[in-house]
Amino acid sequence: MEESNFIKTIMEKDLASGKVKEIVTRFPPEPNAYLHIGHARAMITDFELAECFNGKTNLRFDDTNPAKEDSEFVDAILKDIEWLGYHPANIFFGSDYFDQTYELAIKLIKKGLAYVCDLNQEEIAKYRGDLSHPGIDSPYRNRSVEENLKLFNEMREGKYADGEKVLRAKIDMAHPNINMRDPVLYRILHMHHHRQGDKWCIYPMYDFAHPIQDAIEGITHSCCSLEYDNHRILYDWVVEKCEMPHVPHQYEFGRLNITNTIMSKRYLRELVNSGKVTGYDDPRMPTLVGLKRRGFTASSIKDFVKSTGLSRVNSTIDGEMLDHFLREDIKLKVNRIMAVKDPLEVVIDNYEEGKIEYVVAENNAENPELGERKVAFGRHLYIEKEDFVLEKPNKHYKRLALGLEVRLYHAYFIKANSVDYDKDGNIVCVHCTYDVNTKSGSGFNERKPNGTIQFVEATTARSAIFNLFEPLVLDDEDETKSFLDRINPNSWTRMKGYVENCKEHFDELERFQFIRDGYYAVDKESKDSELVFNRIAPLKSSIK
Ligand code: ATP
Ligand code: MG
């Protein structure tokens, strides 16, 4: 990570002062959904900052809540991390520390710093007070150590139902930070755990488990997003009162948000479960699997996230910036080929029926290293509907119209002479003539055509579906409207057309630039008999 950021500065100081010998970070995803691009900021911070100082980064699955966690998500997260090119020094599971966490809870009870409380969730919330009112002590706060040990053991043994009892830290019910008003450390959940099976029916809360895990692993800098800011005081309390031999520190950075994008796992789950999208890898989703399927490269995502910097303020970045980094990444690496999304038939009346010739085209005009290919030309062609009008509307119009001549990319000049209509009066075919002397590369420059347009030869063309995307969620003045009611009905448009027959087999995720249109990637549902392309990003930004 080249750009300096405030956590990097802290790490430099800690190494220089000898406070730490080595930088050790961790990336702690909860395996309850797929990762989204916001997680990439956390990943980049954790992995690249450690790497910057030759330190190391653990991947730790924060699987202390069995309610939503699943091994499907563990596998998906492992793949995402590999795709972004990161290599954890160790892979740990928070649940592997359950025995130690339980022992530390007992230690706190013995020190008189934790107690079993019979209040239910609502009562706990009511007793807690608020920013302007101190809380009230729980009637169970002064249970003896012996009674607490006995009850906590019974909680573990399954004597009580979910919610019947909790273990709470005994701190200060009048503390100005509400997180310090006797927070819950353990709750009862009779639920199967994806790794621990039915060994446990009590589970530690994040605020208790996380600092312990960081301390056990020797994490020096525990980085997380800003919403944990007012939990840091509790984090430090846990480390101190549990007398952990290693003392980790928590640092918070701002969350990354993107315009018209929902970036919370809960909402992403809702989108999938409600069927509003086709799955976590729907190409409109901000998940890493969705962005990957759409065609974004791992480096474009990392470049984008790094360009947003790292500070202690949440940021909302225009989604078009991601398109920019995609274009920058692949514009010199991909072949620029011709595709027609909304085809209009063209017949070259003075070209022999049945004859096909091949013209030579450079694969990427800005990168000769990508070589050349052959493009078919013949009597029957397709052009984009929007590249033809009957009459030139104004002097800025640089496409085909009756009586006008345009250049076909890599091929000849053609002139439009007449059109055929169907019974409803729609234009179905444009009759043209071509000038054999104007072949591309022949040096012909006697006339200036009215623009250059693309085409594909109709008899050799490959049929294709083009998926075009817009943001999934629309802005709405009405803030009370749920995001499920703000889904953009035009977020996925499918068009049927043709691409030039530039290769036999198109591999999944192979990327192309379609001339004058945008960058596309081959979708996982593509077949050679009917290709499917996802538009990753248009050629130009719409930001003027
Ligand atoms: P969400 O809030 O989107 O549901 P989460 O924070 O619950 O996600 P975790 O699996 O707990 O998801 O996140 C792993 C790490 O990624 C945490 O350290 C969290 O701070 C960080 N993180 C999550 N979302 C963002 C974001 N939008 N920007 C920066 N960091 C994030
Ligand atoms: Mg979380």
Coordinates of C-alpha atoms and ligand atoms in Angstrom, one line a residue:
M1 CA 0.0 0.0 0.0
E2 CA 1.9 3.0 -1.3
E3 CA -0.3 5.8 -0.1
S4 CA 0.3 6.7 3.4
N5 CA -2.6 6.4 5.8
F6 CA -3.0 7.0 9.5
I7 CA -2.8 3.4 10.6
K8 CA 0.5 3.0 8.6
T9 CA 1.8 6.0 10.5
I10 CA 0.9 4.4 13.9
M11 CA 2.6 1.1 12.9
E12 CA 5.8 2.9 11.9
K13 CA 5.9 4.6 15.2
D14 CA 5.2 1.4 17.2
L15 CA 8.0 -0.3 15.4
A16 CA 10.4 2.6 15.8
S17 CA 9.6 2.9 19.6
G18 CA 10.0 -0.8 20.1
K19 CA 6.4 -1.1 21.3
V20 CA 6.0 -4.0 18.9
K21 CA 8.6 -6.2 17.2
E22 CA 6.5 -7.3 14.3
I23 CA 3.2 -6.1 12.8
V24 CA 0.6 -8.8 13.1
T25 CA -2.9 -8.1 11.8
R26 CA -6.0 -10.3 11.2
F27 CA -8.9 -10.2 8.8
P28 CA -12.0 -11.4 10.7
P29 CA -15.0 -12.0 8.4
E30 CA -18.1 -13.5 9.9
P31 CA -19.0 -16.4 7.6
N32 CA -22.7 -15.4 7.4
A33 CA -22.8 -14.2 3.8
Y34 CA -20.5 -13.5 0.9
L35 CA -18.0 -10.7 1.1
H36 CA -18.7 -7.3 -0.6
I37 CA -16.5 -4.6 -1.9
G38 CA -16.5 -2.8 1.4
H39 CA -14.7 -5.8 2.9
A40 CA -12.0 -5.3 0.3
R41 CA -11.1 -2.1 2.2
A42 CA -10.6 -4.1 5.4
M43 CA -8.7 -6.8 3.6
I44 CA -6.4 -4.4 1.8
T45 CA -5.8 -2.6 5.1
D46 CA -5.1 -5.8 7.1
F47 CA -3.0 -7.7 4.5
E48 CA -1.2 -4.9 2.7
L49 CA -0.2 -2.9 5.8
A50 CA 1.3 -6.0 7.5
E51 CA 3.1 -6.9 4.2
C52 CA 4.4 -3.4 4.0
F53 CA 6.4 -4.0 7.3
N54 CA 7.2 -7.7 6.5
G55 CA 4.6 -8.6 9.1
K56 CA 1.9 -11.2 8.9
T57 CA -1.9 -11.4 8.7
N58 CA -4.2 -14.2 10.0
L59 CA -7.5 -15.0 8.5
R60 CA -9.9 -15.6 11.3
F61 CA -13.4 -16.6 10.7
D62 CA -15.5 -14.8 13.4
D63 CA -17.9 -17.7 13.8
T64 CA -19.0 -17.2 17.4
N65 CA -22.7 -16.7 16.4
P66 CA -24.1 -20.1 15.1
A67 CA -27.4 -18.5 14.0
K68 CA -26.4 -17.4 10.5
E69 CA -23.0 -19.0 10.0
D70 CA -22.4 -21.7 7.4
S71 CA -19.5 -23.5 5.8
E72 CA -20.8 -22.5 2.4
F73 CA -19.7 -19.0 3.3
V74 CA -16.4 -20.1 4.7
D75 CA -15.5 -21.7 1.3
A76 CA -16.8 -18.6 -0.6
I77 CA -14.7 -16.3 1.6
L78 CA -11.6 -18.4 1.1
K79 CA -12.0 -18.1 -2.7
D80 CA -12.6 -14.4 -2.5
I81 CA -9.4 -13.8 -0.6
E82 CA -7.4 -16.0 -3.0
W83 CA -9.0 -14.1 -5.9
L84 CA -7.8 -10.8 -4.5
G85 CA -4.3 -12.3 -4.2
Y86 CA -3.9 -12.5 -0.4
H87 CA -2.2 -15.3 1.5
P88 CA -3.1 -15.5 5.2
A89 CA -0.2 -16.6 7.5
N90 CA -2.7 -18.8 9.4
I91 CA -6.4 -19.7 9.0
F92 CA -8.1 -19.7 12.4
F93 CA -11.7 -20.0 13.5
G94 CA -12.9 -17.9 16.5
S95 CA -14.9 -21.0 17.7
D96 CA -11.6 -22.9 18.1
Y97 CA -11.0 -20.6 21.1
F98 CA -14.3 -21.5 22.9
D99 CA -12.6 -23.5 25.6
Q100 CA -10.2 -20.7 26.5
T101 CA -12.9 -18.1 26.2
Y102 CA -15.0 -20.1 28.7
E103 CA -12.1 -20.4 31.1
L104 CA -11.6 -16.6 30.9
A105 CA -15.3 -16.0 31.7
I106 CA -14.8 -18.1 34.8
K107 CA -11.8 -16.1 35.7
L108 CA -13.8 -12.9 35.5
I109 CA -16.5 -14.5 37.7
K110 CA -13.9 -15.4 40.3
K111 CA -12.6 -11.9 40.2
G112 CA -16.1 -10.6 40.9
L113 CA -16.1 -9.0 37.5
A114 CA -18.9 -11.0 35.9
Y115 CA -22.3 -12.3 37.0
V116 CA -25.2 -14.4 35.8
C117 CA -28.3 -12.2 35.2
D118 CA -31.9 -13.5 34.8
L119 CA -33.2 -10.3 33.1
N120 CA -34.5 -10.8 29.6
Q121 CA -33.3 -8.9 26.6
E122 CA -36.0 -6.2 26.9
E123 CA -35.4 -5.7 30.6
I124 CA -31.7 -5.5 30.1
A125 CA -32.3 -2.8 27.5
K126 CA -34.6 -0.9 29.8
Y127 CA -32.3 -1.1 32.8
R128 CA -29.4 0.1 30.7
G129 CA -30.6 3.8 30.6
D130 CA -29.6 6.0 27.7
L131 CA -27.2 8.8 26.9
S132 CA -28.9 11.2 29.3
H133 CA -29.9 8.7 32.0
P134 CA -27.7 6.4 34.0
G135 CA -28.7 2.7 34.1
I136 CA -30.1 0.8 37.0
D137 CA -28.3 -2.1 38.6
S138 CA -29.8 -5.5 37.8
P139 CA -31.3 -7.2 40.8
Y140 CA -29.0 -10.2 40.1
R141 CA -25.8 -8.0 40.1
N142 CA -24.7 -9.0 43.6
R143 CA -24.9 -12.7 43.4
S144 CA -22.0 -14.4 45.1
V145 CA -19.1 -15.8 43.2
E146 CA -20.1 -19.3 44.2
E147 CA -23.6 -18.9 42.9
N148 CA -22.4 -17.3 39.7
L149 CA -20.0 -20.2 39.1
K150 CA -22.8 -22.7 39.7
L151 CA -25.3 -20.9 37.4
F152 CA -22.8 -20.4 34.6
N153 CA -21.8 -24.0 34.7
E154 CA -25.5 -24.9 34.6
M155 CA -25.9 -22.6 31.6
R156 CA -23.2 -24.5 29.9
E157 CA -24.7 -27.8 30.8
G158 CA -28.0 -26.9 29.0
K159 CA -30.2 -26.5 32.1
Y160 CA -31.7 -23.3 30.8
A161 CA -33.6 -22.3 27.7
D162 CA -32.4 -19.7 25.2
G163 CA -32.6 -16.2 26.7
E164 CA -33.3 -17.4 30.3
K165 CA -30.0 -16.3 31.6
V166 CA -26.9 -14.4 30.4
L167 CA -23.4 -13.8 31.8
R168 CA -22.7 -10.1 32.1
A169 CA -19.6 -8.1 32.9
K170 CA -19.8 -6.2 36.1
I171 CA -18.5 -2.8 35.2
D172 CA -20.5 0.4 35.8
M173 CA -24.2 1.0 35.2
A174 CA -23.7 4.7 35.1
H175 CA -20.8 4.7 32.7
P176 CA -21.0 7.5 30.1
N177 CA -20.3 4.9 27.4
I178 CA -23.4 2.6 27.3
N179 CA -21.3 -0.3 26.1
M180 CA -19.7 -0.4 29.5
R181 CA -23.0 -0.7 31.4
D182 CA -22.6 -4.4 32.3
P183 CA -22.4 -5.7 28.7
V184 CA -23.5 -9.3 28.0
L185 CA -20.5 -11.6 27.6
Y186 CA -22.3 -15.0 27.0
R187 CA -25.8 -16.0 26.0
I188 CA -27.6 -19.3 25.7
L189 CA -28.3 -20.6 22.2
H190 CA -29.4 -24.2 21.7
M191 CA -28.2 -24.3 18.2
H192 CA -25.9 -26.5 16.0
H193 CA -22.6 -24.8 15.3
H194 CA -21.0 -25.4 11.8
R195 CA -17.7 -26.6 13.4
Q196 CA -18.5 -27.3 17.0
G197 CA -21.6 -29.3 16.4
D198 CA -23.6 -29.5 19.6
K199 CA -20.7 -29.2 22.0
W200 CA -21.9 -25.7 23.2
C201 CA -25.2 -24.2 24.0
I202 CA -23.6 -21.0 25.3
Y203 CA -21.9 -18.6 22.9
P204 CA -19.6 -15.6 23.7
M205 CA -20.6 -12.2 22.4
Y206 CA -18.3 -10.5 19.8
D207 CA -17.2 -7.8 22.3
F208 CA -15.9 -10.5 24.6
A209 CA -14.6 -13.0 22.1
H210 CA -12.8 -10.7 19.7
P211 CA -10.2 -9.1 22.0
I212 CA -9.4 -12.5 23.6
Q213 CA -8.9 -14.0 20.1
D214 CA -6.7 -11.1 19.1
A215 CA -4.6 -11.5 22.3
I216 CA -4.2 -15.2 21.9
E217 CA -3.0 -14.8 18.3
G218 CA -0.6 -12.0 19.2
I219 CA -2.3 -9.5 17.0
T220 CA -0.6 -6.1 17.4
H221 CA -3.0 -3.9 15.3
S222 CA -6.6 -5.0 15.2
C223 CA -8.2 -2.9 12.5
C224 CA -11.9 -2.6 12.0
S225 CA -14.5 -0.2 10.7
L226 CA -15.7 2.9 12.5
E227 CA -18.8 1.5 14.1
Y228 CA -16.6 -0.3 16.6
D229 CA -15.1 3.0 17.8
N230 CA -17.1 3.1 21.0
H231 CA -16.5 -0.5 21.7
R232 CA -12.7 0.0 22.0
I233 CA -13.0 0.9 25.7
L234 CA -14.7 -2.5 26.3
Y235 CA -12.1 -4.3 24.1
D236 CA -9.3 -2.8 26.4
W237 CA -11.3 -3.7 29.5
V238 CA -11.5 -7.4 28.4
V239 CA -7.8 -7.6 27.6
E240 CA -6.9 -6.0 30.9
K241 CA -9.3 -7.9 33.2
C242 CA -8.6 -11.3 31.6
E243 CA -4.9 -10.5 32.2
M244 CA -4.0 -11.5 28.7
P245 CA -0.1 -11.7 28.4
H246 CA -0.2 -10.1 25.0
V247 CA -2.0 -6.7 24.6
P248 CA -3.5 -6.0 21.2
H249 CA -4.9 -2.6 20.2
Q250 CA -7.9 -1.7 18.1
Y251 CA -7.8 0.9 15.4
E252 CA -10.9 2.0 13.5
F253 CA -11.1 3.3 9.9
G254 CA -14.0 4.7 7.9
R255 CA -16.4 2.4 6.1
L256 CA -16.4 2.4 2.3
N257 CA -19.8 3.0 0.8
I258 CA -20.7 3.3 -2.9
T259 CA -23.5 5.4 -4.4
N260 CA -26.7 3.4 -5.3
T261 CA -25.2 0.3 -3.7
I262 CA -26.3 -1.6 -0.7
M263 CA -23.3 -2.8 1.3
S264 CA -24.5 -4.6 4.3
K265 CA -24.5 -8.3 4.4
R266 CA -28.0 -8.4 6.0
Y267 CA -29.4 -6.5 3.0
L268 CA -27.5 -8.6 0.5
R269 CA -29.0 -11.7 2.1
E270 CA -32.4 -10.2 1.8
L271 CA -31.9 -9.4 -1.9
V272 CA -30.9 -13.0 -2.5
N273 CA -33.6 -14.6 -0.3
S274 CA -36.4 -12.4 -1.8
G275 CA -35.4 -13.4 -5.3
K276 CA -34.8 -9.8 -6.4
V277 CA -31.4 -11.0 -7.7
T278 CA -30.3 -14.3 -9.2
G279 CA -27.9 -15.1 -6.4
Y280 CA -24.8 -13.8 -4.6
D281 CA -23.0 -13.8 -7.9
D282 CA -25.6 -11.8 -9.7
P283 CA -23.6 -9.4 -11.9
R284 CA -25.4 -6.4 -10.3
M285 CA -24.4 -7.3 -6.8
P286 CA -21.5 -5.5 -5.0
T287 CA -20.3 -8.9 -3.7
L288 CA -16.8 -9.9 -4.8
V289 CA -18.3 -12.9 -6.6
G290 CA -20.8 -10.7 -8.3
L291 CA -18.2 -8.2 -9.4
K292 CA -15.9 -11.0 -10.6
R293 CA -18.7 -12.6 -12.7
R294 CA -19.6 -9.2 -14.2
G295 CA -15.9 -9.1 -15.4
F296 CA -14.2 -6.7 -13.0
T297 CA -10.6 -7.7 -12.4
A298 CA -9.1 -8.2 -8.9
S299 CA -6.6 -5.4 -9.6
S300 CA -9.3 -2.9 -10.7
I301 CA -11.1 -3.5 -7.4
K302 CA -7.9 -3.1 -5.4
D303 CA -6.8 0.0 -7.3
F304 CA -10.3 1.5 -6.8
V305 CA -10.3 0.8 -3.0
K306 CA -6.8 2.1 -2.6
S307 CA -7.6 5.3 -4.5
T308 CA -10.2 6.1 -1.8
G309 CA -7.5 6.3 0.9
L310 CA -7.9 5.3 4.5
S311 CA -9.1 7.7 7.1
R312 CA -11.3 7.8 10.2
V313 CA -14.3 9.1 8.2
N314 CA -16.8 7.0 6.4
S315 CA -16.8 7.7 2.7
T316 CA -19.3 7.3 -0.1
I317 CA -17.6 7.0 -3.5
D318 CA -19.3 7.3 -6.9
G319 CA -19.6 3.8 -8.4
E320 CA -18.4 5.1 -11.7
M321 CA -14.9 5.3 -10.2
L322 CA -14.7 1.5 -10.2
D323 CA -15.5 1.6 -14.0
H324 CA -12.6 4.0 -14.4
F325 CA -10.1 1.6 -12.7
L326 CA -11.4 -1.3 -14.8
R327 CA -10.9 0.7 -18.0
E328 CA -7.4 1.7 -16.9
D329 CA -6.6 -1.9 -16.1
I330 CA -7.7 -3.6 -19.3
K331 CA -7.8 -1.1 -22.1
L332 CA -4.4 -2.1 -23.4
K333 CA -4.8 -5.8 -22.6
V334 CA -8.0 -6.8 -24.4
N335 CA -8.9 -7.2 -28.1
R336 CA -11.2 -4.6 -29.5
I337 CA -13.8 -6.4 -31.6
M338 CA -17.0 -5.6 -33.3
A339 CA -20.4 -6.4 -31.9
V340 CA -23.9 -5.3 -32.9
K341 CA -26.4 -5.3 -30.0
D342 CA -29.5 -4.1 -31.9
P343 CA -29.0 -5.3 -35.4
L344 CA -30.2 -3.8 -38.7
E345 CA -29.7 -5.8 -41.9
V346 CA -27.6 -4.2 -44.6
V347 CA -27.3 -5.7 -48.1
I348 CA -24.4 -4.6 -50.3
D349 CA -26.2 -4.9 -53.7
N350 CA -23.0 -4.7 -55.8
Y351 CA -21.2 -7.4 -53.8
E352 CA -21.4 -11.0 -55.1
E353 CA -23.8 -13.3 -53.3
G354 CA -22.1 -16.1 -51.4
K355 CA -18.7 -14.6 -51.5
I356 CA -16.8 -13.8 -48.3
E357 CA -13.5 -12.0 -48.0
Y358 CA -11.4 -11.4 -45.0
V359 CA -10.0 -8.0 -44.1
V360 CA -7.1 -7.5 -41.7
A361 CA -7.8 -5.7 -38.4
E362 CA -5.4 -4.8 -35.6
N363 CA -6.6 -6.3 -32.3
N364 CA -5.9 -3.2 -30.3
A365 CA -5.1 0.0 -32.0
E366 CA -3.1 1.2 -29.0
N367 CA -1.2 -2.0 -28.4
P368 CA 0.4 -3.6 -31.5
E369 CA 1.6 -6.5 -29.4
L370 CA -1.9 -8.0 -29.4
G371 CA -1.5 -8.6 -33.1
E372 CA -4.1 -8.8 -35.9
R373 CA -7.1 -10.9 -36.8
K374 CA -9.2 -11.4 -39.9
V375 CA -12.7 -9.9 -40.1
A376 CA -15.3 -11.3 -42.6
F377 CA -16.9 -9.0 -45.1
G378 CA -19.7 -10.0 -47.6
R379 CA -23.0 -9.0 -49.2
H380 CA -25.0 -9.4 -46.0
L381 CA -24.1 -7.4 -42.9
Y382 CA -25.5 -6.2 -39.7
I383 CA -25.0 -2.7 -38.3
E384 CA -26.4 -1.1 -35.2
K385 CA -29.9 0.3 -35.7
E386 CA -28.8 3.5 -34.1
D387 CA -26.1 3.9 -36.8
F388 CA -28.7 4.6 -39.5
V389 CA -31.4 7.2 -40.1
L390 CA -33.2 8.0 -43.3
E391 CA -32.1 11.7 -43.4
K392 CA -29.1 13.3 -41.9
P393 CA -30.6 15.3 -39.0
N394 CA -27.8 17.8 -38.5
K395 CA -24.1 18.4 -39.3
H396 CA -22.9 16.6 -36.2
Y397 CA -24.5 13.3 -37.2
K398 CA -21.6 11.1 -38.2
R399 CA -23.3 7.8 -39.2
L400 CA -25.2 6.3 -42.1
A401 CA -28.2 8.0 -43.9
L402 CA -29.7 7.7 -47.3
G403 CA -27.4 9.2 -49.9
L404 CA -24.5 9.3 -47.5
E405 CA -21.2 7.3 -47.3
V406 CA -19.6 5.9 -44.2
R407 CA -16.5 3.8 -43.6
L408 CA -17.0 0.4 -42.1
Y409 CA -14.2 -0.3 -39.6
H410 CA -11.4 -2.3 -41.1
A411 CA -13.3 -2.7 -44.4
Y412 CA -14.8 -0.4 -47.2
F413 CA -16.8 2.7 -47.7
I414 CA -20.5 2.0 -48.2
K415 CA -23.3 4.3 -49.4
A416 CA -27.0 3.9 -48.4
N417 CA -29.4 3.9 -51.4
S418 CA -32.8 2.6 -50.3
V419 CA -34.6 0.8 -47.5
D420 CA -37.1 -2.0 -47.2
Y421 CA -40.0 -1.8 -44.8
D422 CA -42.1 -4.5 -43.1
K423 CA -45.9 -4.4 -43.1
D424 CA -45.9 -2.1 -40.0
G425 CA -43.6 0.4 -41.6
N426 CA -40.4 -0.4 -39.8
I427 CA -37.1 -0.3 -41.6
V428 CA -35.9 -3.9 -41.9
C429 CA -33.1 -3.6 -44.4
V430 CA -30.8 -0.9 -45.9
H431 CA -29.6 -1.4 -49.4
C432 CA -26.1 -0.1 -50.0
T433 CA -23.3 -0.2 -52.5
Y434 CA -19.6 -0.4 -51.6
D435 CA -16.6 1.1 -53.4
V436 CA -14.0 -1.6 -54.0
N437 CA -11.2 1.1 -54.1
T438 CA -11.7 2.2 -50.5
K439 CA -10.5 -0.9 -48.8
S440 CA -9.0 -0.1 -45.4
G441 CA -5.2 0.1 -45.6
S442 CA -5.2 0.8 -49.3
G443 CA -4.3 4.5 -48.7
F444 CA -7.5 5.7 -50.3
N445 CA -8.2 9.2 -49.1
E446 CA -10.0 11.0 -52.0
R447 CA -13.3 11.3 -50.1
K448 CA -14.2 12.0 -46.6
P449 CA -16.9 9.6 -45.3
N450 CA -19.6 10.7 -43.0
G451 CA -18.1 8.9 -40.0
T452 CA -17.0 5.3 -39.3
I453 CA -19.3 2.6 -38.0
Q454 CA -19.0 -1.0 -37.0
F455 CA -20.5 -4.1 -38.6
V456 CA -20.5 -7.8 -38.6
E457 CA -20.8 -10.1 -41.6
A458 CA -24.2 -11.8 -41.2
T459 CA -23.6 -15.3 -42.4
T460 CA -20.5 -15.9 -40.3
A461 CA -21.6 -13.8 -37.2
R462 CA -22.0 -15.5 -33.8
S463 CA -25.3 -14.9 -32.1
A464 CA -25.0 -13.4 -28.7
I465 CA -26.9 -12.0 -25.7
F466 CA -25.6 -8.8 -24.2
N467 CA -26.4 -8.1 -20.6
L468 CA -26.4 -4.4 -19.8
F469 CA -26.5 -3.2 -16.2
E470 CA -27.5 -0.1 -14.3
P471 CA -27.3 0.4 -10.5
L472 CA -29.5 -2.0 -8.6
V473 CA -31.0 0.6 -6.2
L474 CA -32.4 3.9 -7.2
D475 CA -32.1 7.1 -5.1
D476 CA -35.3 8.1 -3.5
E477 CA -36.3 11.3 -1.8
D478 CA -38.5 9.2 0.5
E479 CA -36.1 7.9 3.0
T480 CA -38.7 5.7 4.7
K481 CA -39.0 3.6 1.5
S482 CA -37.4 0.2 2.0
F483 CA -34.5 -0.6 -0.3
L484 CA -36.5 -3.5 -1.7
D485 CA -39.0 -1.0 -3.0
R486 CA -36.2 1.1 -4.6
I487 CA -34.9 -1.7 -6.9
N488 CA -34.2 -0.2 -10.3
P489 CA -36.5 -2.0 -12.8
N490 CA -34.0 -1.4 -15.5
S491 CA -31.0 -2.7 -13.7
W492 CA -30.6 -5.6 -16.1
T493 CA -31.4 -5.3 -19.8
R494 CA -30.8 -8.2 -22.2
M495 CA -30.2 -7.5 -25.8
K496 CA -29.9 -10.1 -28.6
G497 CA -27.4 -9.5 -31.4
Y498 CA -24.2 -10.6 -33.0
V499 CA -20.4 -10.5 -32.6
E500 CA -17.8 -11.1 -35.2
N501 CA -16.6 -14.7 -35.4
C502 CA -13.2 -13.8 -34.0
K503 CA -12.6 -17.2 -32.3
E504 CA -14.0 -20.6 -32.0
H505 CA -14.4 -20.9 -28.3
F506 CA -15.0 -18.1 -25.8
D507 CA -13.8 -18.8 -22.3
E508 CA -15.8 -17.7 -19.2
L509 CA -14.5 -14.3 -18.0
E510 CA -12.6 -13.6 -21.2
R511 CA -12.8 -9.9 -21.7
F512 CA -13.2 -7.7 -24.8
Q513 CA -13.7 -4.2 -25.8
F514 CA -16.6 -3.9 -28.1
I515 CA -15.7 -1.0 -30.3
R516 CA -17.6 2.3 -29.5
D517 CA -19.5 0.6 -26.8
G518 CA -17.7 -0.8 -23.7
Y519 CA -15.9 -3.5 -21.9
Y520 CA -17.5 -6.9 -21.8
A521 CA -16.8 -10.3 -20.2
V522 CA -18.0 -13.7 -21.2
D523 CA -20.7 -14.8 -18.6
K524 CA -20.7 -18.2 -17.0
E525 CA -23.9 -19.0 -18.9
S526 CA -22.3 -18.5 -22.2
K527 CA -22.3 -21.4 -24.8
D528 CA -20.5 -21.3 -28.1
S529 CA -23.9 -21.7 -29.8
E530 CA -25.2 -18.7 -28.0
L531 CA -22.6 -16.4 -26.4
V532 CA -23.5 -14.4 -23.4
F533 CA -21.6 -11.2 -22.6
N534 CA -21.8 -8.9 -19.5
R535 CA -21.1 -5.3 -20.0
I536 CA -18.6 -4.6 -17.2
A537 CA -18.4 -0.8 -17.9
P538 CA -19.2 1.5 -20.8
L539 CA -16.4 3.0 -22.8
K540 CA -16.7 6.4 -21.4
S541 CA -17.8 7.8 -18.1
S542 CA -21.2 9.5 -18.0
I543 CA -19.7 12.0 -15.6
K544 CA -19.1 15.2 -17.6
Ligands
ATP1 P1 -21.9 -5.6 7.1 O1 -21.9 -4.6 8.2 O2 -21.7 -5.1 5.7 O3 -23.0 -6.6 7.2 P2 -19.9 -6.8 8.7 O4 -19.1 -5.7 9.2 O5 -20.9 -7.4 9.6 O6 -20.5 -6.4 7.3 P3 -17.8 -8.7 8.9 O7 -17.7 -10.0 8.3 O8 -17.9 -8.6 10.4 O9 -19.0 -8.0 8.2 O10 -16.6 -7.8 8.4 C1 -15.2 -8.2 8.4 C2 -14.4 -6.9 8.4 O11 -14.7 -6.1 7.3 C3 -14.7 -6.1 9.7 O12 -13.4 -5.8 10.2 C4 -15.4 -4.9 9.2 O13 -15.1 -3.8 10.0 C5 -14.9 -4.8 7.8 N1 -15.9 -4.1 6.9 C6 -17.2 -4.5 6.6 N2 -17.8 -3.7 5.8 C7 -16.9 -2.7 5.5 C8 -17.0 -1.5 4.7 N3 -18.1 -1.2 4.0 N4 -15.9 -0.7 4.7 C9 -14.8 -1.0 5.4 N5 -14.7 -2.1 6.1 C10 -15.7 -3.0 6.2
MG2 MG -19.6 -7.6 11.7

